[in-house]
PDB file of C-alpha atoms in Angstrom:
ATOM      1  CA  MET V 217      82.189 -25.479  29.055  1.00 96.00           C
ATOM      2  CA  ILE V 218      81.745 -21.878  27.859  1.00 95.00           C
ATOM      3  CA  LYS V 219      79.935 -19.475  30.331  1.00 96.00           C
ATOM      4  CA  ARG V 220      79.758 -15.692  28.840  1.00 95.00           C
ATOM      5  CA  GLY V 221      78.077 -13.196  29.873  1.00 90.00           C
ATOM      6  CA  LYS V 222      76.694  -9.068  29.298  1.00 87.00           C
ATOM      7  CA  ASP V 223      79.959  -8.069  31.162  1.00 91.00           C
ATOM      8  CA  ASP V 224      82.108  -9.915  28.898  1.00 93.00           C
ATOM      9  CA  VAL V 225      81.050  -9.163  25.475  1.00 93.00           C
ATOM     10  CA  GLU V 226      80.727  -5.434  23.906  1.00 92.00           C
ATOM     11  CA  GLN V 227      77.151  -4.246  22.870  1.00 93.00           C
ATOM     12  CA  VAL V 228      77.120  -2.780  19.496  1.00 92.00           C
ATOM     13  CA  TYR V 229      74.773  -0.593  17.791  1.00 90.00           C
ATOM     14  CA  ILE V 230      73.926  -2.351  14.192  1.00 85.00           C
ATOM     15  CA  GLU V 231      71.894  -1.153  11.218  1.00 77.00           C
ATOM     16  CA  THR V 232      68.169  -2.821  11.159  1.00 75.00           C
ATOM     17  CA  LEU V 233      68.434  -4.996   7.988  1.00 73.00           C
ATOM     18  CA  GLY V 234      66.479  -2.658   6.064  1.00 78.00           C
ATOM     19  CA  GLY V 235      64.254  -1.355   8.464  1.00 81.00           C
ATOM     20  CA  LYS V 236      64.433   1.838  10.536  1.00 89.00           C
ATOM     21  CA  GLY V 237      65.740   2.994  14.455  1.00 87.00           C
ATOM     22  CA  LYS V 238      68.139   1.849  16.487  1.00 83.00           C
ATOM     23  CA  MET V 239      69.446  -1.681  17.324  1.00 90.00           C
ATOM     24  CA  TYR V 240      71.913  -3.264  19.613  1.00 95.00           C
ATOM     25  CA  ILE V 241      73.439  -6.600  19.637  1.00 94.00           C
ATOM     26  CA  THR V 242      75.361  -8.398  22.388  1.00 95.00           C
ATOM     27  CA  GLN V 243      76.780 -11.781  20.622  1.00 95.00           C
ATOM     28  CA  LEU V 244      76.572 -13.747  23.566  1.00 96.00           C
ATOM     29  CA  MET V 245      77.775 -17.107  22.090  1.00 97.00           C
ATOM     30  CA  GLY V 246      78.556 -18.026  18.358  1.00 97.00           C
ATOM     31  CA  LYS V 247      78.889 -15.812  15.216  1.00 95.00           C
ATOM     32  CA  ASP V 248      76.086 -14.377  13.025  1.00 91.00           C
ATOM     33  CA  ALA V 249      77.784 -14.536   9.597  1.00 88.00           C
ATOM     34  CA  ALA V 250      74.995 -11.724   8.453  1.00 85.00           C
ATOM     35  CA  LEU V 251      76.955  -9.402  10.759  1.00 85.00           C
ATOM     36  CA  PRO V 252      80.677  -9.438   9.875  1.00 85.00           C
ATOM     37  CA  ASP V 253      81.177  -5.930  11.567  1.00 84.00           C
ATOM     38  CA  VAL V 254      80.260  -7.709  14.941  1.00 89.00           C
ATOM     39  CA  ASP V 255      82.900  -9.645  16.814  1.00 89.00           C
ATOM     40  CA  GLY V 256      81.668 -13.434  17.622  1.00 93.00           C
ATOM     41  CA  PHE V 257      82.717 -16.573  18.521  1.00 96.00           C
ATOM     42  CA  PRO V 258      82.489 -18.943  15.410  1.00 95.00           C
ATOM     43  CA  ASP V 259      84.187 -22.182  17.158  1.00 96.00           C
ATOM     44  CA  ASP V 260      81.541 -22.130  20.245  1.00 97.00           C
ATOM     45  CA  PHE V 261      79.605 -24.706  18.856  1.00 97.00           C
ATOM     46  CA  ASP V 262      80.043 -28.395  17.799  1.00 96.00           C
ATOM     47  CA  SER V 263      76.618 -28.616  16.391  1.00 96.00           C
ATOM     48  CA  SER V 264      74.481 -26.793  14.067  1.00 97.00           C
ATOM     49  CA  LEU V 265      73.941 -23.847  16.165  1.00 97.00           C
ATOM     50  CA  HIS V 266      75.118 -20.551  15.076  1.00 97.00           C
ATOM     51  CA  PHE V 267      74.555 -18.065  17.382  1.00 97.00           C
ATOM     52  CA  LEU V 268      72.812 -16.614  20.625  1.00 97.00           C
ATOM     53  CA  HIS V 269      72.472 -12.963  20.664  1.00 95.00           C
ATOM     54  CA  GLU V 270      70.401 -10.253  22.683  1.00 97.00           C
ATOM     55  CA  LEU V 271      68.982  -7.632  20.770  1.00 96.00           C
ATOM     56  CA  ILE V 272      67.797  -4.257  22.202  1.00 96.00           C
ATOM     57  CA  LEU V 273      65.576  -2.397  19.854  1.00 96.00           C
ATOM     58  CA  GLU V 274      64.694   1.485  20.999  1.00 94.00           C
ATOM     59  CA  PRO V 275      60.530   2.232  20.703  1.00 95.00           C
ATOM     60  CA  GLY V 276      59.872   2.986  16.803  1.00 92.00           C
ATOM     61  CA  THR V 277      62.473   0.402  15.612  1.00 95.00           C
ATOM     62  CA  GLN V 278      61.766  -1.854  12.822  1.00 94.00           C
ATOM     63  CA  ILE V 279      63.905  -4.588  11.244  1.00 93.00           C
ATOM     64  CA  GLY V 280      63.342  -5.021   7.414  1.00 91.00           C
ATOM     65  CA  GLU V 281      61.905  -7.980   6.083  1.00 93.00           C
ATOM     66  CA  HIS V 282      64.347 -10.557   5.209  1.00 91.00           C
ATOM     67  CA  THR V 283      64.624 -14.320   4.211  1.00 92.00           C
ATOM     68  CA  HIS V 284      67.285 -16.513   5.817  1.00 86.00           C
ATOM     69  CA  GLU V 285      68.329 -19.439   3.507  1.00 92.00           C
ATOM     70  CA  GLY V 286      69.778 -22.734   5.391  1.00 95.00           C
ATOM     71  CA  SER V 287      68.714 -21.689   8.829  1.00 96.00           C
ATOM     72  CA  GLU V 288      65.982 -21.559  11.453  1.00 97.00           C
ATOM     73  CA  GLU V 289      65.877 -18.791  14.148  1.00 97.00           C
ATOM     74  CA  ILE V 290      63.949 -18.426  17.417  1.00 97.00           C
ATOM     75  CA  TYR V 291      62.886 -14.743  18.417  1.00 97.00           C
ATOM     76  CA  PHE V 292      62.263 -14.860  22.464  1.00 98.00           C
ATOM     77  CA  MET V 293      60.706 -11.716  23.677  1.00 98.00           C
ATOM     78  CA  VAL V 294      62.007 -10.958  27.463  1.00 98.00           C
ATOM     79  CA  GLU V 295      60.781  -7.194  27.342  1.00 97.00           C
ATOM     80  CA  GLY V 296      58.483  -4.799  25.648  1.00 97.00           C
ATOM     81  CA  THR V 297      55.808  -5.497  22.739  1.00 98.00           C
ATOM     82  CA  GLY V 298      56.078  -6.174  19.181  1.00 98.00           C
ATOM     83  CA  GLU V 299      54.788  -7.372  15.845  1.00 98.00           C
ATOM     84  CA  MET V 300      56.266  -9.992  14.122  1.00 97.00           C
ATOM     85  CA  THR V 301      55.460 -10.851  10.556  1.00 97.00           C
ATOM     86  CA  VAL V 302      56.286 -14.336   9.424  1.00 97.00           C
ATOM     87  CA  ASP V 303      55.683 -15.243   5.712  1.00 97.00           C
ATOM     88  CA  GLY V 304      52.776 -12.745   5.987  1.00 96.00           C
ATOM     89  CA  LYS V 305      51.373 -13.713   8.587  1.00 98.00           C
ATOM     90  CA  LEU V 306      51.575 -11.077  11.591  1.00 98.00           C
ATOM     91  CA  VAL V 307      51.730 -12.213  15.197  1.00 97.00           C
ATOM     92  CA  LYS V 308      51.530  -9.993  18.285  1.00 98.00           C
ATOM     93  CA  MET V 309      54.377 -10.337  20.962  1.00 98.00           C
ATOM     94  CA  LYS V 310      54.701 -10.020  24.781  1.00 98.00           C
ATOM     95  CA  ALA V 311      57.271 -10.936  27.171  1.00 97.00           C
ATOM     96  CA  GLY V 312      57.659 -14.591  27.496  1.00 98.00           C
ATOM     97  CA  ASP V 313      56.288 -15.356  23.631  1.00 98.00           C
ATOM     98  CA  ALA V 314      58.701 -17.152  21.102  1.00 98.00           C
ATOM     99  CA  VAL V 315      58.571 -17.258  17.321  1.00 98.00           C
ATOM    100  CA  LEU V 316      60.351 -19.844  15.301  1.00 97.00           C
ATOM    101  CA  THR V 317      61.022 -18.829  11.557  1.00 97.00           C
ATOM    102  CA  LYS V 318      61.434 -21.641   9.773  1.00 97.00           C
ATOM    103  CA  ASN V 319      64.011 -22.464   6.659  1.00 97.00           C
ATOM    104  CA  ASN V 320      63.445 -19.702   3.858  1.00 96.00           C
ATOM    105  CA  SER V 321      60.496 -17.790   5.681  1.00 96.00           C
ATOM    106  CA  THR V 322      60.523 -14.226   5.109  1.00 96.00           C
ATOM    107  CA  HIS V 323      60.193 -12.015   8.146  1.00 96.00           C
ATOM    108  CA  SER V 324      60.101  -8.659   9.992  1.00 96.00           C
ATOM    109  CA  PHE V 325      59.679  -7.130  13.338  1.00 96.00           C
ATOM    110  CA  VAL V 326      58.068  -3.666  14.659  1.00 96.00           C
ATOM    111  CA  VAL V 327      58.329  -2.420  18.116  1.00 97.00           C
ATOM    112  CA  THR V 328      55.243  -0.983  19.238  1.00 97.00           C
ATOM    113  CA  SER V 329      56.009  -0.340  22.773  1.00 96.00           C
ATOM    114  CA  ASP V 330      56.865   2.969  24.195  1.00 97.00           C
ATOM    115  CA  GLU V 331      59.634   1.154  25.889  1.00 96.00           C
ATOM    116  CA  PRO V 332      62.847  -0.851  24.539  1.00 96.00           C
ATOM    117  CA  VAL V 333      62.211  -4.584  23.440  1.00 97.00           C
ATOM    118  CA  LYS V 334      64.520  -7.024  24.220  1.00 98.00           C
ATOM    119  CA  LEU V 335      64.691 -10.344  22.356  1.00 97.00           C
ATOM    120  CA  PHE V 336      66.865 -12.904  22.769  1.00 97.00           C
ATOM    121  CA  VAL V 337      67.608 -14.650  19.055  1.00 97.00           C
ATOM    122  CA  VAL V 338      69.208 -18.216  18.723  1.00 98.00           C
ATOM    123  CA  GLU V 339      69.894 -19.483  15.162  1.00 97.00           C
ATOM    124  CA  ALA V 340      70.455 -22.748  13.876  1.00 97.00           C
ATOM    125  CA  GLY V 341      71.374 -24.525  10.368  1.00 96.00           C
ATOM    126  CA  VAL V 342      69.385 -26.875   8.645  1.00 94.00           C
TER     127      VAL V 342
END
């Protein structure tokens, strides 16, 4: 068993993948290979899971359009509101919503609320 919480892991400021604004990541489990400067736990999973992390995005923040090859991601909205575009289709998100981005999909995200957005993101290989 592995138990890890926010008190055990540093919250780190990261760039927004070609977007703009401020984004903070807490790498709770696993390791995001796309973020080599963020410490992680690459030996956590015995499955195709890559990571679980919490993202905090300040108002006005945008994650630029990008594509993941060889993986799928689930974005689960905990706080705030935003708009996610996946393969050209725009969806509005609020607390309690989840979006799955499939292998090779192109996606981006924009914070639309006046408060920070909190998202949990899970990625798995295909």
